[in-house]
CSV table of C-alpha atoms and ligand atoms in Angstrom, one decimal:
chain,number,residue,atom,x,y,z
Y,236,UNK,CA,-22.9,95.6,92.5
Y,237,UNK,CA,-24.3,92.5,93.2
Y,238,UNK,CA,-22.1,89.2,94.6
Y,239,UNK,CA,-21.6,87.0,91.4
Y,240,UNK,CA,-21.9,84.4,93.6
Y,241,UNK,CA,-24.9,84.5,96.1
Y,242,UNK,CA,-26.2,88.0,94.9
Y,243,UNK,CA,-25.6,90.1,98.3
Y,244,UNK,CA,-25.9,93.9,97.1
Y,245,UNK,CA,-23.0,95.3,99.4
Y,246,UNK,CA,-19.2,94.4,98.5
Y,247,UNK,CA,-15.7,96.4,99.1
Y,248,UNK,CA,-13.4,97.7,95.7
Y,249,UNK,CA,-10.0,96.5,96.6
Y,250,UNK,CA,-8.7,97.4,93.2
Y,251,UNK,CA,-9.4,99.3,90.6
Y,252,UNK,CA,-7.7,100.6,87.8
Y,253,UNK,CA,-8.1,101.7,84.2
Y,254,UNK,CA,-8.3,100.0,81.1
Y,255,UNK,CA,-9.2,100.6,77.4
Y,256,UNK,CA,-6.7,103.3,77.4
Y,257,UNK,CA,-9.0,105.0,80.2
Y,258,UNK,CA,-12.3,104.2,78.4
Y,259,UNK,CA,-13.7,102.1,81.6
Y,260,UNK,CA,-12.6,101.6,85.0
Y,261,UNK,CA,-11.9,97.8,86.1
Y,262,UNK,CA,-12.7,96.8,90.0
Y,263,UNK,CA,-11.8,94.1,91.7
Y,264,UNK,CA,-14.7,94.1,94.5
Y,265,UNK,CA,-14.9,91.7,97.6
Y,266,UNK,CA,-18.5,90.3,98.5
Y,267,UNK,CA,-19.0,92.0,102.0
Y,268,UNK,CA,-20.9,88.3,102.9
Y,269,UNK,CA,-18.8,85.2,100.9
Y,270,UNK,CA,-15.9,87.0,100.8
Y,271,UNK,CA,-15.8,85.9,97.0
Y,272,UNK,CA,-14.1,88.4,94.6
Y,273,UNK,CA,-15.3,89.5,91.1
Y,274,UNK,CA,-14.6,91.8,88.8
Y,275,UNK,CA,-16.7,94.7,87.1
Y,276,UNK,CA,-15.9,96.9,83.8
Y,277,UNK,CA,-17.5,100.4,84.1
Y,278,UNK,CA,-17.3,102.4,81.0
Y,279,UNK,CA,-16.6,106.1,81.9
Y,280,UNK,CA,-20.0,106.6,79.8
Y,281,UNK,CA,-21.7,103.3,81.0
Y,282,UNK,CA,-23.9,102.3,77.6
Y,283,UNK,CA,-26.9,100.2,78.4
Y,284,UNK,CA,-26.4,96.4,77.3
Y,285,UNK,CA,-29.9,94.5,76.7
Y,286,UNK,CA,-30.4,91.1,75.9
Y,287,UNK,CA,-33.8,90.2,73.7
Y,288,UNK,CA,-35.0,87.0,74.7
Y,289,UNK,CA,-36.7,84.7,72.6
Y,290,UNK,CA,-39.6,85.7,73.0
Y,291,UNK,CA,-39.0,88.9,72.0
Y,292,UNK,CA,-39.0,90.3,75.1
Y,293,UNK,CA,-36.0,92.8,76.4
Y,294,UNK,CA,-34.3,93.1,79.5
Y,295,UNK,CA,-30.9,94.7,80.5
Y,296,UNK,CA,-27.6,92.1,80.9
Y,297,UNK,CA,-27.6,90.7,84.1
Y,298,UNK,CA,-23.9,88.8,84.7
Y,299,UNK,CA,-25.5,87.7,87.4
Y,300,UNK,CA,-27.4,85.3,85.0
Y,301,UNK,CA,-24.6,84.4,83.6
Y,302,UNK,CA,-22.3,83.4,86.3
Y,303,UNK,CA,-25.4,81.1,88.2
Y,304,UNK,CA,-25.2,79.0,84.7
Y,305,UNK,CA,-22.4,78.6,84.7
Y,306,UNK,CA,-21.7,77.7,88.5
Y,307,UNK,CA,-24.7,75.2,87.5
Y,308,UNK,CA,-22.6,74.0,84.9
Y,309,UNK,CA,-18.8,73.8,86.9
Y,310,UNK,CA,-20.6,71.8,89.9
Y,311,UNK,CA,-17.6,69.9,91.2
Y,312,UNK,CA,-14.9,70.5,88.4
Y,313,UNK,CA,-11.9,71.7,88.9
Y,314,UNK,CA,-13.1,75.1,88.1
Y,315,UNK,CA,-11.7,78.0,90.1
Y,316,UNK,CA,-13.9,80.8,91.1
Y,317,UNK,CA,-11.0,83.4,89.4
Y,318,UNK,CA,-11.9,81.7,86.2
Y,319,UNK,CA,-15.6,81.4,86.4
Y,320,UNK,CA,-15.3,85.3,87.4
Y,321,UNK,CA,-12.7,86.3,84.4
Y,322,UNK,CA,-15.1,84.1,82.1
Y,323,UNK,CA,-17.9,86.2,83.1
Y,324,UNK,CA,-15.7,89.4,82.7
Y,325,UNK,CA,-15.0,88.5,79.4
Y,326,UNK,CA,-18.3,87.4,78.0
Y,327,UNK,CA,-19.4,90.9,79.4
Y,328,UNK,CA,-16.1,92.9,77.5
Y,329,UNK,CA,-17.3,90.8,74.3
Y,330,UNK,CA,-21.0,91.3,74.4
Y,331,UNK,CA,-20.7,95.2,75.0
Y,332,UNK,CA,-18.3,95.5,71.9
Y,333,UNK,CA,-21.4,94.1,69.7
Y,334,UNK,CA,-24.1,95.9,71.9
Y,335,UNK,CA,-26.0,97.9,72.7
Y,336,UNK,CA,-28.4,95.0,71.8
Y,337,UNK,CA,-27.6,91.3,72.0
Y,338,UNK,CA,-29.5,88.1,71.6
Y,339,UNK,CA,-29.7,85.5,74.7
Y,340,UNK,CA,-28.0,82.8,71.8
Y,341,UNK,CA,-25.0,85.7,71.5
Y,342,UNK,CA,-25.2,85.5,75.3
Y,343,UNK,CA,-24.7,81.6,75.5
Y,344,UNK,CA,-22.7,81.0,72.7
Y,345,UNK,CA,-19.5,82.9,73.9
Y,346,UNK,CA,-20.3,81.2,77.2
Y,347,UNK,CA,-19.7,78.4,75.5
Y,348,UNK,CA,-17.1,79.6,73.4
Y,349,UNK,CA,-15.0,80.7,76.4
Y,350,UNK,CA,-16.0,77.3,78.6
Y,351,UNK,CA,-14.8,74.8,75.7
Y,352,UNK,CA,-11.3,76.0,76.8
Y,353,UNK,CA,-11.9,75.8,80.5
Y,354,UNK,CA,-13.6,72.2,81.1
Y,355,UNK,CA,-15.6,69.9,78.7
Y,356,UNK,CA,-17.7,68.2,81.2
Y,357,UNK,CA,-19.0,72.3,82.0
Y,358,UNK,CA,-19.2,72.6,78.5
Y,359,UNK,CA,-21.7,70.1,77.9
Y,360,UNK,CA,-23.3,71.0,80.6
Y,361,UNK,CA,-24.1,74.3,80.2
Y,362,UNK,CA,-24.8,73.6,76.5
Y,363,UNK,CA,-27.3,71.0,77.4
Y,364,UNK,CA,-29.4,73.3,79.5
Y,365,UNK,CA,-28.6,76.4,77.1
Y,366,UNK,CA,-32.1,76.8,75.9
Y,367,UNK,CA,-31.6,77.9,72.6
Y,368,UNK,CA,-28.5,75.4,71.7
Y,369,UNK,CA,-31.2,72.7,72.6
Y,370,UNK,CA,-31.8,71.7,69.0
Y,371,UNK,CA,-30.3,68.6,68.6
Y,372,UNK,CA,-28.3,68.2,65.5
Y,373,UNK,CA,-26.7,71.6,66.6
Y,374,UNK,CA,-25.7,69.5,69.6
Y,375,UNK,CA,-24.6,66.7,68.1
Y,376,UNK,CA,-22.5,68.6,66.0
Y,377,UNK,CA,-21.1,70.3,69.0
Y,378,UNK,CA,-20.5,67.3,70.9
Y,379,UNK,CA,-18.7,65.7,68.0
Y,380,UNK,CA,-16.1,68.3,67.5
Y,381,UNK,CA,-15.6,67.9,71.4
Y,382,UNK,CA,-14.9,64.5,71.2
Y,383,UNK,CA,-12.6,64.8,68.7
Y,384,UNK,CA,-10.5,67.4,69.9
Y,385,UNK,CA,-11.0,65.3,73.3
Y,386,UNK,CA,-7.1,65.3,74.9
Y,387,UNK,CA,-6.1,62.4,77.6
Y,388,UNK,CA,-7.8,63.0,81.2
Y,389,UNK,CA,-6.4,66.0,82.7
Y,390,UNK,CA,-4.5,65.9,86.0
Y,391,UNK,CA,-7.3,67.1,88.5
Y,392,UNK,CA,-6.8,70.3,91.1
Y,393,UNK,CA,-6.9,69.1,94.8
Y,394,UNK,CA,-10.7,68.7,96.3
Y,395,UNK,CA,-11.4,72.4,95.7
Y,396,UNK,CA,-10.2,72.2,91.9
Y,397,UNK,CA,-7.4,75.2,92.8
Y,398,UNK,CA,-4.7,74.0,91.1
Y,399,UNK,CA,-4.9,73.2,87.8
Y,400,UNK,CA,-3.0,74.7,85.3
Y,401,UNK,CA,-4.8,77.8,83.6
Y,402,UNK,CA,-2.7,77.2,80.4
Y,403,UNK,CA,-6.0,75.9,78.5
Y,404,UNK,CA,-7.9,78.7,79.3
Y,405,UNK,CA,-5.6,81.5,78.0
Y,406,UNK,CA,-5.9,80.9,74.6
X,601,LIG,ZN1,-21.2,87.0,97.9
């Protein structure tokens, strides 16, 4: 499986268990060169997921993809990597419940979805550079509901953003 984080092919399970009532497996896995943990979700019966691009063109999900947007999008917030790796998780889960086909705009918006809770700054971010949220009055629609559901400045986390409250993201 490859690192979430800077792609190396080799990592160590140092948990797994089951989940979906046995359906898939859940590992925890350990980067054998950052040292970074992530999470994977095997079905028992792995069904392909594929993502149609724009263009029409196919190619199988790749969280990889995912997770370099949004480390693009968390640059110095007080994101933690557990987060950013449970977001990924969890965009995976929700994709392969619609699959076996998705669109890259499925892919992004429950990026998006999920990221609202997390941190607006990312938000923005990542919706800025989402290519296919890029017309504007869908952005300006977005950005509006953002600003009014804006709350006061959040206490930041400590230089590596580790401790701030997760309460926002478990909704
Ligand atoms: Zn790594």
């Amino acid at each position: 499986m490859r690192c979430l984080w800077c792609g190396h092919p080799d990592d160590k399970v140092v948990d797994s268990r089951s989940a979906d009532g046995g359906a898939s497996v859940r590992r925890r896995r350990e980067c054998l060169r950052c040292g970074r943990r992530f999470t994977t979700f095997e079905r028992v019966e792995e069904v392909s997921l594929s993502v149609v691009k724009r263009d029409g063109s196919k190619e199988p999900f790749d969280r990889s993809k995912v997770a370099a947007g949004l480390i693009k999008a968390i640059k110095n917030r007080a994101v933690t990597d557990k987060q950013v790796s449970q977001l990924v998780e969890r965009v995976e889960e929700k994709l392969r419940r619609k699959g076996p086909v998705v669109t890259t705009q499925e892919v992004g918006l429950e990026v998006l979805t999920l990221l609202r809770r997390l941190d607006d700054v990312a938000y923005l971010r990542f919706a800025s550079v989402y290519k296919d949220f890029q017309a504007l009055t869908h952005f300006e629609r977005e950005l509006g509901i953002l600003l009014q559901k804006r709350e006061p400045v959040r206490q930041a986390g400590d230089r590596q953003g580790r401790r701030v409250p997760r309460a926002r993201a478990k909704r």
